[in-house]
């Protein structure tokens, strides 16, 4: 797949990356000298684009892909820049390559801001680029719904609605206060759910949090979502296995399995956000006089959250929610 991308746009795999647009929305190379000067494109990139477009009109998929590449580059520059690892240009290029190839194969979602935060740990922890790519691709099978956006909805809208319901049940006073402030849609929690707290926790703590989340949510039949296809019979058999293997499930999943109502089976990330809100409930009630205040109070927790404490709090709220 990387070879296919490199054939279209040879910057992929070259150890470099781009941060400037290379074509217009109608698939033509950018030729305005003022734009070229502002974007600081090198001559090699310009020649690559001219050679590509000289073959004839570009396919719509190619156009859409090329239009995302500079945005990926801009986000790559901003991702985990406080870490020594990304002081090396080749590591930035590696991150750009993986995200670019993923954007090529996922024609439905493509690339969206925030994916670089999810991919970065894979690059750092796995030396082999192919291993890092496939770990990221499997992670996106779990989270790609977060990045589905339309003109009328955002990808995490369902989770935000669930968060509102959970908060209303476990802390009705806080929920009412947030509604009064115009925050009943809980969009201020958008980032936490989108990138699984990567920006609220330190790098190491966010990985620690992921490990605990996935262990708590573990279901031995979860492998079905990592398969490209499966017969109905296989899936039915998987359900039967699940009923016999309760002890193998994570603690959070075991609690979910006690409840027959599937609507109550929410991802643990919703309860993690709810636990953060519960922890800051008194501050939000006393000091928040508008949505800007809510955002500021939640931004102040960045880098100061404890992963283990957050998971324990989420489990307690989960049990309370299920009982109510």
CSV table of C-alpha atoms in Angstrom, one decimal:
chain,number,residue,atom,x,y,z
A,1,UNK,CA,0.0,0.0,0.0
A,2,UNK,CA,2.9,2.3,0.7
A,3,UNK,CA,4.3,1.5,-2.7
A,4,UNK,CA,1.0,2.4,-4.3
A,5,UNK,CA,1.0,5.8,-2.5
A,6,UNK,CA,4.7,6.4,-3.4
A,7,UNK,CA,4.0,5.7,-7.0
A,8,UNK,CA,1.3,8.5,-7.0
A,9,UNK,CA,3.3,10.9,-4.8
A,10,UNK,CA,7.0,10.0,-4.4
A,11,UNK,CA,7.4,12.2,-1.3
A,12,UNK,CA,5.8,9.3,0.6
A,13,UNK,CA,8.6,7.1,1.9
A,14,UNK,CA,11.3,9.7,1.0
A,15,UNK,CA,12.1,10.7,4.6
A,16,UNK,CA,10.4,14.1,3.9
A,17,UNK,CA,6.9,15.4,4.4
A,18,UNK,CA,4.9,18.4,3.1
A,19,UNK,CA,3.1,21.1,5.0
A,20,UNK,CA,1.8,23.1,2.0
A,21,UNK,CA,-1.0,22.3,-0.5
A,22,UNK,CA,0.3,20.9,-3.8
A,23,UNK,CA,-2.9,21.0,-5.9
A,24,UNK,CA,-6.1,23.0,-6.1
A,25,UNK,CA,-9.5,21.6,-5.3
A,26,UNK,CA,-10.1,20.9,-9.0
A,27,UNK,CA,-6.9,18.8,-9.3
A,28,UNK,CA,-4.6,21.4,-10.9
A,29,UNK,CA,-1.0,22.1,-9.7
A,30,UNK,CA,-0.7,25.3,-7.7
A,31,UNK,CA,1.0,27.8,-10.1
A,32,UNK,CA,0.4,31.2,-8.4
A,33,UNK,CA,3.9,32.5,-7.6
A,34,UNK,CA,2.7,34.3,-4.5
A,35,UNK,CA,1.1,31.1,-3.1
A,36,UNK,CA,4.3,29.1,-3.9
A,37,UNK,CA,6.4,31.7,-2.1
A,38,UNK,CA,4.2,31.7,0.9
A,39,UNK,CA,4.0,27.9,1.2
A,40,UNK,CA,7.8,27.5,0.6
A,41,UNK,CA,7.4,24.5,-1.7
A,42,UNK,CA,10.7,23.0,-3.0
A,43,UNK,CA,11.3,22.6,-6.7
A,44,UNK,CA,11.2,18.8,-6.4
A,45,UNK,CA,7.7,18.7,-5.0
A,46,UNK,CA,6.5,21.1,-7.7
A,47,UNK,CA,8.0,18.9,-10.4
A,48,UNK,CA,6.4,15.8,-8.9
A,49,UNK,CA,2.9,17.5,-9.0
A,50,UNK,CA,3.5,18.8,-12.6
A,51,UNK,CA,4.5,15.3,-13.8
A,52,UNK,CA,1.5,13.7,-12.0
A,53,UNK,CA,-1.0,16.1,-13.6
A,54,UNK,CA,0.6,15.9,-17.0
A,55,UNK,CA,-0.7,12.3,-17.4
A,56,UNK,CA,-4.3,13.6,-17.6
A,57,UNK,CA,-7.1,14.5,-15.3
A,58,UNK,CA,-6.6,13.1,-11.8
A,59,UNK,CA,-9.1,10.6,-10.3
A,60,UNK,CA,-11.3,12.1,-7.6
A,61,UNK,CA,-9.9,9.8,-5.0
A,62,UNK,CA,-6.4,11.0,-5.8
A,63,UNK,CA,-7.4,14.6,-5.6
A,64,UNK,CA,-9.1,14.2,-2.2
A,65,UNK,CA,-6.0,12.3,-0.9
A,66,UNK,CA,-3.5,14.9,-2.2
A,67,UNK,CA,-5.6,17.6,-0.6
A,68,UNK,CA,-5.2,16.0,2.8
A,69,UNK,CA,-1.4,15.5,2.7
A,70,UNK,CA,-0.4,19.0,3.7
A,71,UNK,CA,-2.9,19.0,6.6
A,72,UNK,CA,-1.4,15.8,7.8
A,73,UNK,CA,2.0,17.5,7.7
A,74,UNK,CA,0.8,20.5,9.7
A,75,UNK,CA,-0.7,18.2,12.4
A,76,UNK,CA,2.5,16.0,12.4
A,77,UNK,CA,4.5,19.2,13.3
A,78,UNK,CA,2.3,19.9,16.2
A,79,UNK,CA,2.1,16.3,17.6
A,80,UNK,CA,4.0,15.6,20.8
A,81,UNK,CA,6.6,18.2,20.0
A,82,UNK,CA,7.8,18.4,23.6
A,83,UNK,CA,9.2,14.8,23.2
A,84,UNK,CA,12.8,14.4,22.2
A,85,UNK,CA,11.8,11.6,19.8
A,86,UNK,CA,10.2,14.1,17.4
A,87,UNK,CA,13.3,16.3,17.2
A,88,UNK,CA,14.4,14.0,14.4
A,89,UNK,CA,12.9,14.8,11.1
A,90,UNK,CA,12.9,11.1,10.0
A,91,UNK,CA,10.5,10.3,12.9
A,92,UNK,CA,8.2,13.1,11.8
A,93,UNK,CA,8.3,11.8,8.3
A,94,UNK,CA,7.5,8.3,9.5
A,95,UNK,CA,4.4,9.5,11.3
A,96,UNK,CA,3.4,11.4,8.1
A,97,UNK,CA,3.9,8.3,6.0
A,98,UNK,CA,1.7,6.1,8.1
A,99,UNK,CA,-1.1,8.7,8.3
A,100,UNK,CA,-0.8,9.4,4.6
A,101,UNK,CA,-1.1,5.7,3.7
A,102,UNK,CA,-4.0,5.3,6.1
A,103,UNK,CA,-5.8,8.2,4.5
A,104,UNK,CA,-5.4,6.5,1.1
A,105,UNK,CA,-7.0,3.2,2.2
A,106,UNK,CA,-9.8,4.6,4.4
A,107,UNK,CA,-11.7,6.3,1.6
A,108,UNK,CA,-14.8,6.8,3.9
A,109,UNK,CA,-13.1,8.7,6.7
A,110,UNK,CA,-9.7,9.6,5.3
A,111,UNK,CA,-7.7,11.7,7.6
A,112,UNK,CA,-9.0,14.0,10.4
A,113,UNK,CA,-7.3,16.1,12.9
A,114,UNK,CA,-6.6,14.1,16.1
A,115,UNK,CA,-5.5,10.9,14.3
A,116,UNK,CA,-1.9,12.0,14.7
A,117,UNK,CA,-2.4,11.9,18.5
A,118,UNK,CA,-3.5,8.3,18.3
A,119,UNK,CA,-0.8,7.2,15.9
A,120,UNK,CA,2.1,8.9,17.7
A,121,UNK,CA,2.5,6.2,20.4
A,122,UNK,CA,2.6,3.5,17.8
A,123,UNK,CA,5.5,5.2,16.1
A,124,UNK,CA,7.4,5.6,19.3
A,125,UNK,CA,6.9,2.1,20.7
A,126,UNK,CA,7.2,0.0,17.6
A,127,UNK,CA,10.4,0.3,15.7
A,128,UNK,CA,9.1,-1.5,12.6
A,129,UNK,CA,6.9,0.9,10.5
A,130,UNK,CA,4.7,-1.9,9.3
A,131,UNK,CA,3.9,-3.0,12.8
A,132,UNK,CA,3.1,0.6,13.8
A,133,UNK,CA,0.8,1.0,10.8
A,134,UNK,CA,-1.2,-2.1,11.5
A,135,UNK,CA,-1.5,-1.4,15.2
A,136,UNK,CA,-2.8,2.1,14.3
A,137,UNK,CA,-5.2,0.6,11.6
A,138,UNK,CA,-6.7,-1.8,14.2
A,139,UNK,CA,-7.0,1.0,16.7
A,140,UNK,CA,-8.9,3.0,14.1
A,141,UNK,CA,-11.4,0.2,13.6
A,142,UNK,CA,-12.4,0.8,17.2
A,143,UNK,CA,-12.3,4.6,17.0
A,144,UNK,CA,-13.0,5.6,13.4
A,145,UNK,CA,-16.6,6.3,14.2
A,146,UNK,CA,-15.3,9.2,16.4
A,147,UNK,CA,-14.1,10.9,13.2
A,148,UNK,CA,-17.2,10.5,11.1
A,149,UNK,CA,-18.6,13.9,10.5
A,150,UNK,CA,-21.5,15.2,8.4
A,151,UNK,CA,-23.0,18.7,7.9
A,152,UNK,CA,-25.5,17.8,10.7
A,153,UNK,CA,-23.5,15.8,13.2
A,154,UNK,CA,-20.1,15.1,14.7
A,155,UNK,CA,-18.5,11.7,15.0
A,156,UNK,CA,-18.7,11.5,18.8
A,157,UNK,CA,-22.2,12.9,19.0
A,158,UNK,CA,-23.7,9.6,20.2
A,159,UNK,CA,-21.1,9.5,23.0
A,160,UNK,CA,-21.8,13.1,23.9
A,161,UNK,CA,-25.5,12.3,24.2
A,162,UNK,CA,-24.7,9.3,26.4
A,163,UNK,CA,-22.4,11.5,28.5
A,164,UNK,CA,-25.3,13.9,29.0
A,165,UNK,CA,-27.6,11.1,30.0
A,166,UNK,CA,-25.0,9.6,32.5
A,167,UNK,CA,-24.4,13.0,34.1
A,168,UNK,CA,-28.1,13.7,34.4
A,169,UNK,CA,-28.4,10.4,36.3
A,170,UNK,CA,-25.4,10.6,38.6
A,171,UNK,CA,-25.2,14.4,39.1
A,172,UNK,CA,-28.5,16.1,38.1
A,173,UNK,CA,-27.5,19.4,39.7
A,174,UNK,CA,-24.3,19.6,37.6
A,175,UNK,CA,-26.2,18.6,34.4
A,176,UNK,CA,-28.9,21.3,35.1
A,177,UNK,CA,-26.1,23.9,35.6
A,178,UNK,CA,-24.4,23.0,32.4
A,179,UNK,CA,-27.7,23.1,30.5
A,180,UNK,CA,-28.4,26.6,32.0
A,181,UNK,CA,-25.0,27.7,30.6
A,182,UNK,CA,-25.9,26.4,27.2
A,183,UNK,CA,-23.6,23.4,27.4
A,184,UNK,CA,-26.3,20.7,27.4
A,185,UNK,CA,-24.8,19.3,24.2
A,186,UNK,CA,-21.5,18.6,26.1
A,187,UNK,CA,-19.3,19.7,23.1
A,188,UNK,CA,-16.7,20.9,25.6
A,189,UNK,CA,-15.9,17.2,26.1
A,190,UNK,CA,-15.4,16.6,22.4
A,191,UNK,CA,-11.6,16.4,22.5
A,192,UNK,CA,-11.5,14.0,25.4
A,193,UNK,CA,-13.6,11.4,23.6
A,194,UNK,CA,-12.1,12.1,20.2
A,195,UNK,CA,-8.5,11.2,21.0
A,196,UNK,CA,-9.0,9.2,24.2
A,197,UNK,CA,-7.5,11.8,26.6
A,198,UNK,CA,-4.2,12.0,24.8
A,199,UNK,CA,-4.1,15.8,25.5
A,200,UNK,CA,-5.5,15.7,29.0
A,201,UNK,CA,-2.8,13.2,30.3
A,202,UNK,CA,0.9,13.1,29.9
A,203,UNK,CA,2.3,10.8,27.2
A,204,UNK,CA,3.1,8.0,29.6
A,205,UNK,CA,-0.1,8.4,31.6
A,206,UNK,CA,-2.3,8.3,28.5
A,207,UNK,CA,-0.7,5.0,27.5
A,208,UNK,CA,-1.3,3.7,31.0
A,209,UNK,CA,-4.9,4.9,30.8
A,210,UNK,CA,-5.4,3.1,27.4
A,211,UNK,CA,-4.0,-0.2,28.9
A,212,UNK,CA,-6.4,0.0,31.8
A,213,UNK,CA,-9.4,1.0,29.6
A,214,UNK,CA,-8.9,-1.8,27.2
A,215,UNK,CA,-8.3,-4.4,30.0
A,216,UNK,CA,-11.5,-3.3,31.8
A,217,UNK,CA,-13.4,-3.4,28.5
A,218,UNK,CA,-11.9,-6.7,27.3
A,219,UNK,CA,-14.2,-9.1,25.6
A,220,UNK,CA,-12.7,-12.4,24.3
A,221,UNK,CA,-15.1,-12.1,21.3
A,222,UNK,CA,-13.9,-8.6,20.4
A,223,UNK,CA,-11.6,-10.0,17.7
A,224,UNK,CA,-14.7,-10.0,15.3
A,225,UNK,CA,-14.4,-6.3,14.8
A,226,UNK,CA,-10.8,-6.8,13.7
A,227,UNK,CA,-11.8,-9.3,11.0
A,228,UNK,CA,-12.7,-8.1,7.5
A,229,UNK,CA,-15.7,-10.4,7.3
A,230,UNK,CA,-17.4,-13.2,9.2
A,231,UNK,CA,-20.4,-15.4,8.6
A,232,UNK,CA,-23.5,-14.9,10.7
A,233,UNK,CA,-23.0,-18.4,12.1
A,234,UNK,CA,-19.5,-17.5,13.3
A,235,UNK,CA,-20.9,-14.4,15.0
A,236,UNK,CA,-23.7,-16.4,16.6
A,237,UNK,CA,-21.2,-18.9,17.9
A,238,UNK,CA,-19.1,-16.1,19.3
A,239,UNK,CA,-22.1,-14.9,21.4
A,240,UNK,CA,-22.5,-18.4,22.8
A,241,UNK,CA,-18.8,-18.5,23.7
A,242,UNK,CA,-19.2,-15.1,25.3
A,243,UNK,CA,-21.9,-16.5,27.6
A,244,UNK,CA,-19.5,-19.2,28.8
A,245,UNK,CA,-16.4,-17.0,29.3
A,246,UNK,CA,-17.6,-14.3,31.6
A,247,UNK,CA,-14.5,-14.6,33.8
A,248,UNK,CA,-12.3,-13.9,30.9
A,249,UNK,CA,-13.9,-10.5,30.3
A,250,UNK,CA,-12.6,-7.3,31.8
A,251,UNK,CA,-14.2,-6.0,35.0
A,252,UNK,CA,-16.1,-3.3,33.2
A,253,UNK,CA,-17.4,-5.7,30.6
A,254,UNK,CA,-18.6,-8.1,33.3
A,255,UNK,CA,-20.7,-5.4,34.8
A,256,UNK,CA,-22.2,-4.6,31.4
A,257,UNK,CA,-23.0,-8.3,30.8
A,258,UNK,CA,-25.2,-8.3,33.9
A,259,UNK,CA,-27.5,-5.8,32.2
A,260,UNK,CA,-29.8,-7.1,29.5
A,261,UNK,CA,-30.6,-3.6,28.1
A,262,UNK,CA,-28.0,-3.1,25.3
A,263,UNK,CA,-28.6,0.7,25.5
A,264,UNK,CA,-26.9,0.7,29.0
A,265,UNK,CA,-23.7,-0.8,27.5
A,266,UNK,CA,-21.7,2.3,26.9
A,267,UNK,CA,-17.9,2.6,26.2
A,268,UNK,CA,-15.9,3.2,29.4
A,269,UNK,CA,-14.6,6.5,27.9
A,270,UNK,CA,-18.0,8.0,28.5
A,271,UNK,CA,-17.7,7.2,32.2
A,272,UNK,CA,-14.1,8.5,32.3
A,273,UNK,CA,-15.3,11.9,31.1
A,274,UNK,CA,-18.2,11.7,33.6
A,275,UNK,CA,-15.7,11.0,36.4
A,276,UNK,CA,-13.6,14.0,35.5
A,277,UNK,CA,-16.8,16.2,35.5
A,278,UNK,CA,-17.9,14.7,38.8
A,279,UNK,CA,-14.4,15.4,40.3
A,280,UNK,CA,-14.7,19.0,39.1
A,281,UNK,CA,-18.4,19.3,40.0
A,282,UNK,CA,-18.1,21.7,42.9
A,283,UNK,CA,-15.7,24.0,40.9
A,284,UNK,CA,-18.0,24.0,37.9
A,285,UNK,CA,-21.0,24.8,40.0
A,286,UNK,CA,-19.3,27.6,41.9
A,287,UNK,CA,-17.1,29.2,39.3
A,288,UNK,CA,-18.5,28.5,35.8
A,289,UNK,CA,-20.7,31.4,34.7
A,290,UNK,CA,-20.5,30.6,31.0
A,291,UNK,CA,-19.2,27.9,28.6
A,292,UNK,CA,-15.8,29.7,28.4
A,293,UNK,CA,-15.4,29.1,32.1
A,294,UNK,CA,-16.3,25.4,31.7
A,295,UNK,CA,-13.7,25.0,29.0
A,296,UNK,CA,-11.1,26.9,31.1
A,297,UNK,CA,-11.7,24.8,34.2
A,298,UNK,CA,-11.4,21.5,32.1
A,299,UNK,CA,-8.3,22.8,30.3
A,300,UNK,CA,-6.6,23.4,33.7
A,301,UNK,CA,-6.7,19.7,34.4
A,302,UNK,CA,-4.4,19.0,31.4
A,303,UNK,CA,-1.4,17.0,32.5
A,304,UNK,CA,-2.7,16.8,36.1
A,305,UNK,CA,-5.0,13.9,35.9
A,306,UNK,CA,-4.2,10.5,37.5
A,307,UNK,CA,-5.0,7.6,35.2
A,308,UNK,CA,-5.7,5.0,37.9
A,309,UNK,CA,-7.9,7.4,39.9
A,310,UNK,CA,-9.8,8.2,36.7
A,311,UNK,CA,-10.5,4.5,36.0
A,312,UNK,CA,-11.5,3.8,39.6
A,313,UNK,CA,-13.9,6.8,39.4
A,314,UNK,CA,-15.3,5.6,36.1
A,315,UNK,CA,-16.0,2.1,37.5
A,316,UNK,CA,-17.8,3.6,40.5
A,317,UNK,CA,-20.0,5.8,38.3
A,318,UNK,CA,-20.7,3.0,36.0
A,319,UNK,CA,-22.1,0.8,38.8
A,320,UNK,CA,-24.1,3.7,40.1
A,321,UNK,CA,-25.5,4.4,36.7
A,322,UNK,CA,-26.5,0.8,36.1
A,323,UNK,CA,-28.3,0.6,39.5
A,324,UNK,CA,-30.2,3.8,38.8
